Amino acid sequence: MSRLLIVVDRAKDWAPYYPSEDVLTFDQYLQFSAPTSSRVRVINLCQSARYLSRGYYCSLLAEARGHHVVPSVMTLNDLSRKGLFSLQLDELDASVINWLEEAGAEIEPAGDNNHATREVRVRTYFGQAEHGDLKPVARALFDRFPCPVLDVVFRRGKTWQIASMKPGCPADLKGKEQDAFAAAFDRFSSMVWRKPRTRRRYRFDLAMLVNEDEEMPPSDKEALEKFEKAGRKLGINVEQIGRRDYMRLPEYDGLFVRETTAIDHHTYRFARKAEAEGMVVIDDPVSILRCTNKVYLADLLKNNKIPTPKTLILSKDQKDSAEQVIRDLGFPAVIKIPDGAFSRGVTKAEDEKTLRAGLKELFKQSALVLAQEYLYTDYDWRIGVLGGRAIYACKYYMVEGHWQIYQHGGAEVDSGGFDTMPTYEVPRNVIQAALNATRLIGNGLYGVDIKQSGNRVAVIEVNDNPSIDAGVEDRFLGGELYTLIMQEFLSRMEEKRRR
C-alpha cells in the first residue's frame, strides 16, 4: 500500500490546513526511513526550489530513496531554464486568448523598446486554475511541469507567450488562495493516492492506457477485458487509465499502452514518464520513436539488410522528386507520410498526374515523404512478436476492389477479411524476416507487416502497438494469447523487484 508524505519547511507552514500525521518538516524527512518494499509518495511543499536549497534537496533525497516526488528534480531544473517553456503556447484556444486580452495589464515600454506589452500573472494549483478559461493551459503546464503551486506570467508582444514560471509555496498563500490550494490538493491526492479496496489481493499493478473515443483502437473492449482477466489469474491487477491519469503512473508497476501511439502525443509522454519511474513499459519510448516514423524505419531496415520493397526518401525541397520516382520505381508506386497509421496518409500513384498531385498533398503534412515500389499481393502477413519470439500470425486480406487492407472514406472504415493461424504454419522466411526486423527495434510487443510473393518476402513496416482484437488475432490461441502477454509483464516485473 502506498504512503503519502507532505514535506514542508516548518510545521507552521501547514497550520492553515487540516493537521495530518503525513505532514513532515524537512528535518523530519531527513531522518525518515521506510521499508524498501513499500511505495512512498512525496509532495514537496518547501518554500525555496532553488538549486541546493531545502526544496531542491527534498526532491533530490526523495529520488535517491526511490520515493516518487512532486516536483521532481528534473521539473525543478526545467523550470529554471526559460527556453524550455517560453514557446509552450503556440496553439492557445481562442477562449484563453480572449481571457488574457481582457485580464492583461499594460506595461510601460522600457529602454529603447517602443512597443507596449501586456502582462497577466496567475497561480495554478495541481493543474487547476481559478479562472475557467485557463483550465486547459493549467492542465497542460502541469502535465509537462508537475508542480503543486506554479506562478506563471503571461506576456504579450506580438503574441501571447509565457514570460516566466516558477514554483510557488503554500506558505505564501493568503485567504482565498489557501482555499483554492486546499481544494486542488484534496482533489489531486484523492485521485492519485486513493486506496482501492481490492489492491492487496494482487502482487503487481499494471496500468493499461486506453482511449474510449478512439475510432480504431489497437484493442477492442472485449480484448481489453480479456487482458484484465488474464492478468488477474497471474496476480496482476490490470486497470484501464486515460490521458488524465498521467500523474497516477507511479501507483503502478507497469504500463501497457493500448492506444495508438505517436511521438507528439500523450502516449509517448506516458511511456517516457513510466520508464523514468522504473516501471515495466510496453510500448517503451524507444520502440515508439523507432516504429512510428517510417523514414527512420526504412533507413534502419535498409542499412541492416532486412528485405523491404525498394524505397526512396523524398524531400519537400527536392525539385525532381516525381522524376526520381518515375525513373527508379515506375508505376504504380506507393507514396506515404512517415507517421500514418491504419493505411492513412498512403496513396497509390498510377501515373505521373496522380503522383505529382499525391506528392503535393503529402508534402503539406511532412517535409519528407516515402515512395515505395508497389508489390501486389492478395494479403499482408502480420506476425506478432513479443520478447523476441513470434506469438501469433494473421493474414490480412485486401478490401474487395481496393489495394489496401483498410479503405477510408465516408463515415466508416472498410477492412478486408483475415485468417489467423499457428506460427508453425507460416513460411519460415516470413517468420525469420519478422524476428530480424524486431531485433533492431527492441524487446517489446510488435506487429510486423510483410508481403510475400513466391520466395520473395518484404517487410513493409514494424508496428510498436499492434492490433489485438477479440476474434481476430486471438482466433487460434484464444485466451492463451492474453496470458502470454501478461506473463511477459509478470516476468519483467518480478525481475525488477528482484533487482
Short mmCIF file of C-alpha atoms in Angstrom, two decimals:
data_model
loop_
_atom_site.label_atom_id
_atom_site.label_comp_id
_atom_site.label_asym_id
_atom_site.label_seq_id
_atom_site.Cartn_x
_atom_site.Cartn_y
_atom_site.Cartn_z
CA MET A 1 0.00 0.00 0.00
CA SER A 2 1.26 3.49 -0.82
CA ARG A 3 2.07 6.09 1.80
CA LEU A 4 1.74 9.79 1.10
CA LEU A 5 4.15 12.26 2.74
CA ILE A 6 3.81 16.05 2.66
CA VAL A 7 7.11 17.82 3.32
CA VAL A 8 7.21 21.48 4.45
CA ASP A 9 9.98 23.70 5.82
CA ARG A 10 8.33 24.29 9.20
CA ALA A 11 5.27 22.81 10.89
CA LYS A 12 3.56 26.22 10.94
CA ASP A 13 3.59 26.27 7.10
CA TRP A 14 0.80 23.69 7.25
CA ALA A 15 -1.13 25.46 10.03
CA PRO A 16 -3.98 26.78 7.80
CA TYR A 17 -4.83 23.24 6.68
CA TYR A 18 -6.09 20.09 8.36
CA PRO A 19 -3.44 18.50 10.60
CA SER A 20 -2.13 15.14 9.43
CA GLU A 21 0.44 12.63 10.59
CA ASP A 22 1.60 12.52 6.97
CA VAL A 23 2.97 16.09 7.19
CA LEU A 24 6.71 16.16 7.93
CA THR A 25 9.15 19.02 8.23
CA PHE A 26 12.22 18.89 6.03
CA ASP A 27 14.37 17.95 9.03
CA GLN A 28 11.99 15.11 9.92
CA TYR A 29 12.10 13.86 6.34
CA LEU A 30 15.90 13.79 6.54
CA GLN A 31 15.55 11.19 9.31
CA PHE A 32 12.66 9.32 7.72
CA SER A 33 13.04 5.74 6.59
CA ALA A 34 10.55 3.27 5.13
CA PRO A 35 10.72 -0.42 4.20
CA THR A 36 12.24 -0.80 0.73
CA SER A 37 9.23 -2.81 -0.42
CA SER A 38 6.71 -0.02 0.35
CA ARG A 39 5.74 2.76 -2.03
CA VAL A 40 6.22 6.27 -0.75
CA ARG A 41 4.83 9.35 -2.48
CA VAL A 42 6.22 12.74 -1.54
CA ILE A 43 4.68 16.14 -2.20
CA ASN A 44 7.45 18.68 -1.74
CA LEU A 45 6.00 21.95 -0.43
CA CYS A 46 9.24 23.53 0.79
CA GLN A 47 9.45 27.27 0.24
CA SER A 48 12.51 27.51 -1.98
CA ALA A 49 13.17 25.35 -5.02
CA ARG A 50 16.48 27.00 -5.98
CA TYR A 51 19.48 24.80 -6.66
CA LEU A 52 20.85 23.36 -3.38
CA SER A 53 18.03 24.85 -1.32
CA ARG A 54 15.92 22.75 1.08
CA GLY A 55 13.26 22.27 -1.56
CA TYR A 56 15.83 21.10 -4.09
CA TYR A 57 17.39 18.69 -1.61
CA CYS A 58 13.95 17.36 -0.64
CA SER A 59 13.26 16.25 -4.21
CA LEU A 60 16.83 15.01 -4.64
CA LEU A 61 16.69 12.87 -1.47
CA ALA A 62 13.26 11.54 -2.40
CA GLU A 63 14.56 10.30 -5.74
CA ALA A 64 17.67 8.81 -4.11
CA ARG A 65 15.40 6.89 -1.72
CA GLY A 66 13.21 5.58 -4.52
CA HIS A 67 10.27 7.77 -3.45
CA HIS A 68 8.02 9.27 -6.12
CA VAL A 69 8.15 13.02 -5.63
CA VAL A 70 6.27 16.04 -7.00
CA PRO A 71 8.01 18.16 -8.19
CA SER A 72 10.90 16.01 -9.39
CA VAL A 73 14.46 17.29 -9.68
CA MET A 74 14.04 17.28 -13.45
CA THR A 75 10.98 19.53 -13.15
CA LEU A 76 12.84 21.95 -10.87
CA ASN A 77 15.75 22.09 -13.31
CA ASP A 78 13.42 22.55 -16.27
CA LEU A 79 11.61 25.43 -14.57
CA SER A 80 14.94 27.21 -14.16
CA ARG A 81 15.51 27.13 -17.94
CA LYS A 82 13.25 29.63 -19.68
CA GLY A 83 13.89 28.23 -23.15
CA LEU A 84 12.04 25.05 -22.28
CA PHE A 85 8.71 26.71 -21.65
CA SER A 86 8.69 30.05 -23.46
CA LEU A 87 7.12 28.53 -26.56
CA GLN A 88 4.55 26.23 -24.98
CA LEU A 89 1.60 28.39 -26.05
CA ASP A 90 1.75 28.19 -29.84
CA GLU A 91 -1.76 26.71 -30.04
CA LEU A 92 -3.85 28.52 -27.45
CA ASP A 93 -7.62 28.19 -27.59
CA ALA A 94 -9.47 31.34 -28.60
CA SER A 95 -11.15 31.43 -25.16
CA VAL A 96 -7.73 31.60 -23.47
CA ILE A 97 -6.55 34.40 -25.75
CA ASN A 98 -9.73 36.37 -25.09
CA TRP A 99 -9.34 35.99 -21.33
CA LEU A 100 -5.70 37.07 -21.44
CA GLU A 101 -6.63 40.11 -23.55
CA GLU A 102 -9.31 41.17 -21.06
CA ALA A 103 -7.22 40.46 -17.95
CA GLY A 104 -3.90 41.77 -19.23
CA ALA A 105 -2.45 44.94 -17.71
CA GLU A 106 -0.40 47.19 -19.97
CA ILE A 107 3.30 47.56 -19.17
CA GLU A 108 5.21 50.73 -19.99
CA PRO A 109 7.96 50.32 -22.63
CA ALA A 110 11.45 50.06 -21.18
CA GLY A 111 14.69 51.42 -22.67
CA ASP A 112 14.72 51.57 -26.46
CA ASN A 113 11.64 49.39 -26.73
CA ASN A 114 8.78 51.50 -28.09
CA HIS A 115 6.22 48.68 -28.12
CA ALA A 116 3.81 48.43 -25.22
CA THR A 117 3.24 44.93 -23.88
CA ARG A 118 0.50 43.35 -21.79
CA GLU A 119 1.02 41.03 -18.87
CA VAL A 120 -1.08 38.62 -16.79
CA ARG A 121 0.08 36.87 -13.61
CA VAL A 122 -1.75 33.75 -12.49
CA ARG A 123 -1.20 31.00 -9.96
CA THR A 124 -2.12 27.36 -10.56
CA TYR A 125 -2.62 24.59 -8.01
CA PHE A 126 -2.01 20.98 -9.11
CA GLY A 127 -3.03 21.85 -12.66
CA GLN A 128 -6.14 23.77 -11.55
CA ALA A 129 -6.75 27.46 -12.29
CA GLU A 130 -9.16 29.84 -10.58
CA HIS A 131 -10.42 31.12 -13.93
CA GLY A 132 -12.31 28.55 -16.00
CA ASP A 133 -10.90 29.75 -19.33
CA LEU A 134 -7.37 28.98 -18.13
CA LYS A 135 -8.04 25.37 -17.13
CA PRO A 136 -6.73 23.83 -20.40
CA VAL A 137 -3.47 25.78 -20.07
CA ALA A 138 -3.10 24.99 -16.37
CA ARG A 139 -3.61 21.29 -17.03
CA ALA A 140 -1.18 21.26 -19.95
CA LEU A 141 1.50 23.02 -17.90
CA PHE A 142 1.02 20.62 -15.00
CA ASP A 143 1.36 17.64 -17.32
CA ARG A 144 4.68 18.99 -18.60
CA PHE A 145 5.96 20.54 -15.36
CA PRO A 146 4.26 18.75 -12.43
CA CYS A 147 4.49 21.23 -9.56
CA PRO A 148 2.00 21.75 -6.68
CA VAL A 149 1.95 25.54 -6.95
CA LEU A 150 3.08 27.31 -10.09
CA ASP A 151 3.40 31.08 -10.53
CA VAL A 152 3.03 31.90 -14.22
CA VAL A 153 3.49 35.20 -16.02
CA PHE A 154 1.90 35.52 -19.48
CA ARG A 155 3.19 38.36 -21.61
CA ARG A 156 2.14 39.62 -25.00
CA GLY A 157 4.41 41.26 -27.50
CA LYS A 158 3.30 40.24 -30.97
CA THR A 159 1.70 37.10 -29.49
CA TRP A 160 1.00 35.77 -26.02
CA GLN A 161 3.86 33.76 -24.50
CA ILE A 162 4.91 32.52 -21.09
CA ALA A 163 7.44 35.05 -19.79
CA SER A 164 8.27 33.20 -16.58
CA MET A 165 7.30 30.20 -14.47
CA LYS A 166 8.47 29.34 -11.02
CA PRO A 167 7.37 27.04 -8.18
CA GLY A 168 5.17 28.64 -5.56
CA CYS A 169 4.78 27.73 -1.90
CA PRO A 170 1.62 27.23 0.24
CA ALA A 171 3.26 29.31 2.98
CA ASP A 172 2.92 32.36 0.74
CA LEU A 173 -0.82 31.91 0.13
CA LYS A 174 -3.49 34.05 1.74
CA GLY A 175 -7.27 33.82 2.18
CA LYS A 176 -8.99 32.57 -0.97
CA GLU A 177 -5.69 31.31 -2.33
CA GLN A 178 -5.42 28.92 0.62
CA ASP A 179 -8.96 27.68 -0.07
CA ALA A 180 -8.15 27.12 -3.76
CA PHE A 181 -4.94 25.28 -2.89
CA ALA A 182 -6.68 23.08 -0.31
CA ALA A 183 -9.46 22.14 -2.76
CA ALA A 184 -6.98 21.34 -5.54
CA PHE A 185 -4.76 19.37 -3.19
CA ASP A 186 -7.71 17.36 -1.89
CA ARG A 187 -8.83 16.55 -5.42
CA PHE A 188 -5.32 15.65 -6.54
CA SER A 189 -4.44 13.47 -3.57
CA SER A 190 -7.76 11.60 -3.58
CA MET A 191 -7.42 10.95 -7.32
CA VAL A 192 -3.77 9.92 -7.29
CA TRP A 193 -3.26 8.25 -3.97
CA ARG A 194 -6.62 6.78 -3.16
CA LYS A 195 -6.66 3.35 -1.51
CA PRO A 196 -8.51 0.83 -3.68
CA ARG A 197 -10.29 -1.90 -1.76
CA THR A 198 -9.01 -4.75 -3.92
CA ARG A 199 -5.35 -3.81 -4.28
CA ARG A 200 -3.93 -6.11 -1.58
CA ARG A 201 -5.02 -9.25 -3.40
CA TYR A 202 -2.53 -8.68 -6.20
CA ARG A 203 1.23 -8.94 -6.40
CA PHE A 204 1.57 -6.26 -9.07
CA ASP A 205 -0.43 -3.37 -10.51
CA LEU A 206 -0.48 -2.75 -14.26
CA ALA A 207 -1.88 0.40 -15.89
CA MET A 208 -3.40 -0.11 -19.35
CA LEU A 209 -3.58 3.18 -21.25
CA VAL A 210 -6.70 3.33 -23.44
CA ASN A 211 -8.81 5.92 -25.23
CA GLU A 212 -12.53 5.16 -25.25
CA ASP A 213 -13.11 7.73 -28.00
CA GLU A 214 -10.50 6.37 -30.41
CA GLU A 215 -12.03 5.43 -33.75
CA MET A 216 -9.69 2.49 -34.45
CA PRO A 217 -8.05 1.45 -31.15
CA PRO A 218 -5.39 -1.28 -31.03
CA SER A 219 -7.71 -3.45 -28.90
CA ASP A 220 -11.50 -3.54 -28.69
CA LYS A 221 -13.37 -3.59 -25.38
CA GLU A 222 -13.67 -7.37 -25.31
CA ALA A 223 -9.92 -7.78 -25.82
CA LEU A 224 -9.21 -5.27 -23.02
CA GLU A 225 -11.42 -7.28 -20.69
CA LYS A 226 -9.50 -10.44 -21.64
CA PHE A 227 -6.22 -8.73 -20.78
CA GLU A 228 -7.66 -7.83 -17.37
CA LYS A 229 -8.90 -11.38 -16.79
CA ALA A 230 -5.56 -12.92 -17.81
CA GLY A 231 -3.71 -10.52 -15.51
CA ARG A 232 -5.90 -11.35 -12.51
CA LYS A 233 -5.20 -15.07 -12.93
CA LEU A 234 -1.47 -14.30 -12.69
CA GLY A 235 -1.80 -12.00 -9.69
CA ILE A 236 -1.68 -8.74 -11.67
CA ASN A 237 -4.26 -6.03 -11.10
CA VAL A 238 -4.82 -4.61 -14.61
CA GLU A 239 -6.57 -1.24 -14.55
CA GLN A 240 -7.58 0.89 -17.52
CA ILE A 241 -6.41 4.51 -17.34
CA GLY A 242 -6.76 7.51 -19.67
CA ARG A 243 -4.73 10.57 -20.59
CA ARG A 244 -5.93 12.47 -17.50
CA ASP A 245 -4.23 9.89 -15.26
CA TYR A 246 -0.68 10.97 -16.14
CA MET A 247 0.24 11.81 -12.55
CA ARG A 248 -1.10 8.47 -11.30
CA LEU A 249 1.57 6.43 -13.09
CA PRO A 250 3.79 5.98 -10.00
CA GLU A 251 0.96 3.93 -8.45
CA TYR A 252 1.73 1.07 -10.81
CA ASP A 253 4.48 -1.44 -11.51
CA GLY A 254 3.97 -1.43 -15.28
CA LEU A 255 2.36 0.39 -18.19
CA PHE A 256 0.71 -1.33 -21.17
CA VAL A 257 -0.11 1.15 -23.95
CA ARG A 258 -3.30 0.13 -25.77
CA GLU A 259 -3.84 3.42 -27.58
CA THR A 260 -2.41 4.32 -30.99
CA THR A 261 0.99 5.89 -30.38
CA ALA A 262 2.73 8.93 -31.85
CA ILE A 263 5.76 11.00 -30.88
CA ASP A 264 3.96 14.35 -30.49
CA HIS A 265 1.30 12.72 -28.36
CA HIS A 266 0.47 11.93 -24.74
CA THR A 267 1.15 8.21 -25.35
CA TYR A 268 4.84 8.97 -25.81
CA ARG A 269 4.89 11.19 -22.71
CA PHE A 270 3.23 8.40 -20.70
CA ALA A 271 5.80 5.88 -21.91
CA ARG A 272 8.71 8.19 -21.09
CA LYS A 273 7.41 9.00 -17.62
CA ALA A 274 6.72 5.34 -16.85
CA GLU A 275 10.22 4.37 -17.92
CA ALA A 276 11.70 7.19 -15.82
CA GLU A 277 9.72 5.87 -12.83
CA GLY A 278 11.39 2.47 -13.25
CA MET A 279 8.22 0.75 -14.47
CA VAL A 280 7.96 -2.08 -16.99
CA VAL A 281 6.69 -0.43 -20.20
CA ILE A 282 5.19 -1.84 -23.41
CA ASP A 283 5.34 0.15 -25.73
CA ASP A 284 8.59 1.58 -24.45
CA PRO A 285 9.51 5.07 -25.69
CA VAL A 286 12.43 3.86 -27.84
CA SER A 287 10.14 1.45 -29.70
CA ILE A 288 7.58 4.22 -30.24
CA LEU A 289 10.31 6.51 -31.57
CA ARG A 290 11.68 3.87 -33.94
CA CYS A 291 8.40 2.49 -35.23
CA THR A 292 6.11 5.49 -35.61
CA ASN A 293 8.31 7.24 -38.17
CA LYS A 294 8.53 5.30 -41.41
CA VAL A 295 11.53 7.31 -42.64
CA TYR A 296 13.59 6.17 -39.67
CA LEU A 297 12.30 2.63 -40.01
CA ALA A 298 13.00 2.45 -43.77
CA ASP A 299 16.60 3.59 -43.28
CA LEU A 300 17.10 1.26 -40.32
CA LEU A 301 15.87 -1.80 -42.23
CA LYS A 302 17.83 -0.91 -45.36
CA ASN A 303 21.13 -0.37 -43.53
CA ASN A 304 20.73 -3.71 -41.75
CA LYS A 305 19.89 -5.57 -44.96
CA ILE A 306 16.34 -6.53 -43.95
CA PRO A 307 14.36 -7.31 -47.13
CA THR A 308 11.95 -4.47 -47.96
CA PRO A 309 10.28 -3.05 -51.08
CA LYS A 310 12.55 -0.68 -52.99
CA THR A 311 12.20 2.60 -51.12
CA LEU A 312 13.02 6.26 -51.78
CA ILE A 313 13.08 9.09 -49.23
CA LEU A 314 11.91 12.29 -50.91
CA SER A 315 12.44 15.83 -49.65
CA LYS A 316 9.96 18.68 -49.93
CA ASP A 317 12.71 20.88 -51.40
CA GLN A 318 13.74 18.26 -53.95
CA LYS A 319 12.74 19.56 -57.39
CA ASP A 320 13.00 16.23 -59.22
CA SER A 321 11.18 14.03 -56.67
CA ALA A 322 8.50 12.96 -59.15
CA GLU A 323 11.10 12.24 -61.85
CA GLN A 324 13.11 10.12 -59.39
CA VAL A 325 10.05 8.03 -58.54
CA ILE A 326 9.27 7.51 -62.23
CA ARG A 327 12.88 6.64 -63.03
CA ASP A 328 13.64 4.35 -60.08
CA LEU A 329 10.24 2.82 -59.21
CA GLY A 330 7.93 3.22 -62.18
CA PHE A 331 4.16 2.86 -61.91
CA PRO A 332 2.21 2.08 -59.91
CA ALA A 333 4.11 3.47 -56.93
CA VAL A 334 3.10 3.91 -53.30
CA ILE A 335 3.77 7.22 -51.52
CA LYS A 336 3.20 7.77 -47.82
CA ILE A 337 3.82 10.21 -44.98
CA PRO A 338 6.20 9.00 -42.26
CA ASP A 339 3.72 8.80 -39.38
CA GLY A 340 0.50 7.44 -40.89
CA ALA A 341 -1.36 4.54 -39.25
CA PHE A 342 -4.08 2.09 -40.33
CA SER A 343 -3.44 2.86 -44.05
CA ARG A 344 -3.93 6.63 -43.50
CA GLY A 345 -1.62 9.00 -45.34
CA VAL A 346 -0.86 6.42 -48.06
CA THR A 347 -1.52 6.97 -51.76
CA LYS A 348 -1.13 4.74 -54.79
CA ALA A 349 0.09 6.68 -57.83
CA GLU A 350 -0.94 5.09 -61.14
CA ASP A 351 0.58 7.74 -63.42
CA GLU A 352 2.56 10.98 -63.37
CA LYS A 353 -0.51 13.14 -62.78
CA THR A 354 -1.65 11.25 -59.67
CA LEU A 355 1.97 11.06 -58.48
CA ARG A 356 2.51 14.80 -58.59
CA ALA A 357 -0.87 15.52 -57.03
CA GLY A 358 -0.21 12.97 -54.27
CA LEU A 359 3.26 14.35 -53.50
CA LYS A 360 1.92 17.91 -53.39
CA GLU A 361 -0.73 16.90 -50.85
CA LEU A 362 1.59 14.81 -48.67
CA PHE A 363 4.34 17.46 -48.61
CA LYS A 364 1.79 19.78 -46.95
CA GLN A 365 1.91 17.40 -43.98
CA SER A 366 5.57 16.40 -43.85
CA ALA A 367 8.98 17.66 -45.04
CA LEU A 368 9.85 14.10 -46.07
CA VAL A 369 7.75 11.54 -47.94
CA LEU A 370 8.42 7.87 -48.64
CA ALA A 371 7.97 6.32 -52.06
CA GLN A 372 7.97 2.53 -52.46
CA GLU A 373 7.62 0.07 -55.28
CA TYR A 374 4.15 -1.41 -55.43
CA LEU A 375 4.06 -5.11 -54.61
CA TYR A 376 0.71 -6.69 -55.40
CA THR A 377 -0.42 -9.44 -53.01
CA ASP A 378 -3.86 -10.71 -52.02
CA TYR A 379 -2.96 -10.30 -48.36
CA ASP A 380 -0.35 -8.96 -45.93
CA TRP A 381 1.21 -11.13 -43.27
CA ARG A 382 1.06 -9.78 -39.73
CA ILE A 383 3.46 -11.56 -37.40
CA GLY A 384 3.09 -10.72 -33.70
CA VAL A 385 6.43 -10.73 -31.89
CA LEU A 386 6.85 -10.47 -28.12
CA GLY A 387 10.19 -10.53 -26.34
CA GLY A 388 11.96 -11.82 -29.44
CA ARG A 389 9.61 -14.68 -30.30
CA ALA A 390 6.67 -14.98 -32.68
CA ILE A 391 3.41 -15.50 -30.77
CA TYR A 392 0.68 -15.13 -33.40
CA ALA A 393 0.24 -14.87 -37.17
CA CYS A 394 -2.53 -13.43 -39.34
CA LYS A 395 -3.24 -12.93 -43.00
CA TYR A 396 -4.99 -9.60 -43.56
CA TYR A 397 -6.73 -9.60 -46.95
CA MET A 398 -7.20 -6.52 -49.10
CA VAL A 399 -10.60 -4.82 -49.17
CA GLU A 400 -12.56 -6.11 -52.15
CA GLY A 401 -11.89 -3.87 -55.13
CA HIS A 402 -9.19 -1.95 -53.20
CA TRP A 403 -5.41 -2.31 -52.88
CA GLN A 404 -5.15 -1.94 -49.08
CA ILE A 405 -6.41 -3.89 -46.06
CA TYR A 406 -8.24 -0.71 -44.91
CA GLN A 407 -10.25 1.67 -47.06
CA HIS A 408 -11.04 5.09 -45.59
CA GLY A 409 -13.95 7.09 -46.90
CA GLY A 410 -17.29 8.23 -45.62
CA ALA A 411 -18.39 7.67 -42.05
CA GLU A 412 -16.99 4.14 -41.72
CA VAL A 413 -13.73 2.36 -42.49
CA ASP A 414 -13.88 -0.84 -44.52
CA SER A 415 -11.46 -3.69 -43.86
CA GLY A 416 -10.74 -6.93 -45.66
CA GLY A 417 -11.04 -10.45 -44.26
CA PHE A 418 -8.43 -12.31 -42.25
CA ASP A 419 -7.09 -15.75 -41.42
CA THR A 420 -5.39 -16.50 -38.11
CA MET A 421 -3.09 -19.49 -37.86
CA PRO A 422 -0.39 -21.04 -35.70
CA THR A 423 3.07 -19.62 -36.25
CA TYR A 424 4.42 -23.06 -37.18
CA GLU A 425 2.29 -22.99 -40.35
CA VAL A 426 3.84 -19.71 -41.54
CA PRO A 427 6.69 -19.94 -44.09
CA ARG A 428 9.99 -19.93 -42.27
CA ASN A 429 11.44 -16.99 -44.21
CA VAL A 430 8.42 -14.85 -43.23
CA ILE A 431 8.92 -15.58 -39.51
CA GLN A 432 12.67 -15.00 -39.78
CA ALA A 433 12.21 -11.66 -41.52
CA ALA A 434 9.85 -10.56 -38.71
CA LEU A 435 12.29 -11.60 -35.99
CA ASN A 436 15.26 -9.96 -37.73
CA ALA A 437 13.33 -6.69 -38.10
CA THR A 438 12.16 -6.52 -34.48
CA ARG A 439 15.65 -7.20 -33.11
CA LEU A 440 16.60 -3.78 -34.47
CA ILE A 441 13.74 -2.14 -32.58
CA GLY A 442 13.76 -3.61 -29.09
CA ASN A 443 12.35 -6.36 -26.91
CA GLY A 444 8.68 -5.34 -26.70
CA LEU A 445 5.44 -6.29 -28.44
CA TYR A 446 5.42 -5.68 -32.20
CA GLY A 447 3.33 -6.46 -35.27
CA VAL A 448 5.42 -6.92 -38.39
CA ASP A 449 3.67 -6.40 -41.75
CA ILE A 450 5.21 -8.48 -44.52
CA LYS A 451 4.39 -9.07 -48.17
CA GLN A 452 5.21 -12.42 -49.76
CA SER A 453 5.42 -13.07 -53.48
CA GLY A 454 6.77 -16.52 -54.27
CA ASN A 455 10.08 -16.87 -52.42
CA ARG A 456 10.44 -13.12 -52.00
CA VAL A 457 9.46 -11.55 -48.68
CA ALA A 458 9.49 -7.81 -47.96
CA VAL A 459 8.98 -6.14 -44.61
CA ILE A 460 6.55 -3.24 -45.06
CA GLU A 461 6.70 -1.89 -41.52
CA VAL A 462 7.04 -2.75 -37.84
CA ASN A 463 4.19 -1.61 -35.58
CA ASP A 464 5.03 -0.88 -31.95
CA ASN A 465 1.35 -1.02 -31.00
CA PRO A 466 -0.14 -3.94 -32.97
CA SER A 467 -3.84 -4.66 -33.14
CA ILE A 468 -5.06 -7.37 -30.79
CA ASP A 469 -8.83 -7.66 -31.14
CA ALA A 470 -11.12 -10.36 -29.79
CA GLY A 471 -11.96 -12.87 -32.50
CA VAL A 472 -9.16 -11.77 -34.84
CA GLU A 473 -5.56 -12.05 -33.61
CA ASP A 474 -6.68 -14.41 -30.84
CA ARG A 475 -8.68 -16.66 -33.19
CA PHE A 476 -6.18 -19.53 -32.90
CA LEU A 477 -4.72 -19.11 -29.38
CA GLY A 478 -7.83 -17.76 -27.67
CA GLY A 479 -7.22 -16.70 -24.08
CA GLU A 480 -3.68 -18.05 -24.23
CA LEU A 481 -2.61 -15.02 -26.30
CA TYR A 482 -3.59 -12.64 -23.49
CA THR A 483 -1.92 -14.89 -20.91
CA LEU A 484 1.33 -14.89 -22.91
CA ILE A 485 1.44 -11.09 -22.87
CA MET A 486 0.52 -10.81 -19.19
CA GLN A 487 3.10 -13.50 -18.38
CA GLU A 488 5.74 -11.34 -20.07
CA PHE A 489 4.76 -8.41 -17.86
CA LEU A 490 4.85 -10.67 -14.79
CA SER A 491 8.35 -11.95 -15.59
CA ARG A 492 9.69 -8.46 -16.16
CA MET A 493 8.09 -7.01 -13.03
CA GLU A 494 9.40 -9.90 -10.93
CA GLU A 495 12.88 -9.31 -12.35
CA LYS A 496 12.70 -5.61 -11.49
CA ARG A 497 11.57 -6.40 -7.98
CA ARG A 498 14.45 -8.87 -7.52
CA ARG A 499 16.92 -6.24 -8.66
#
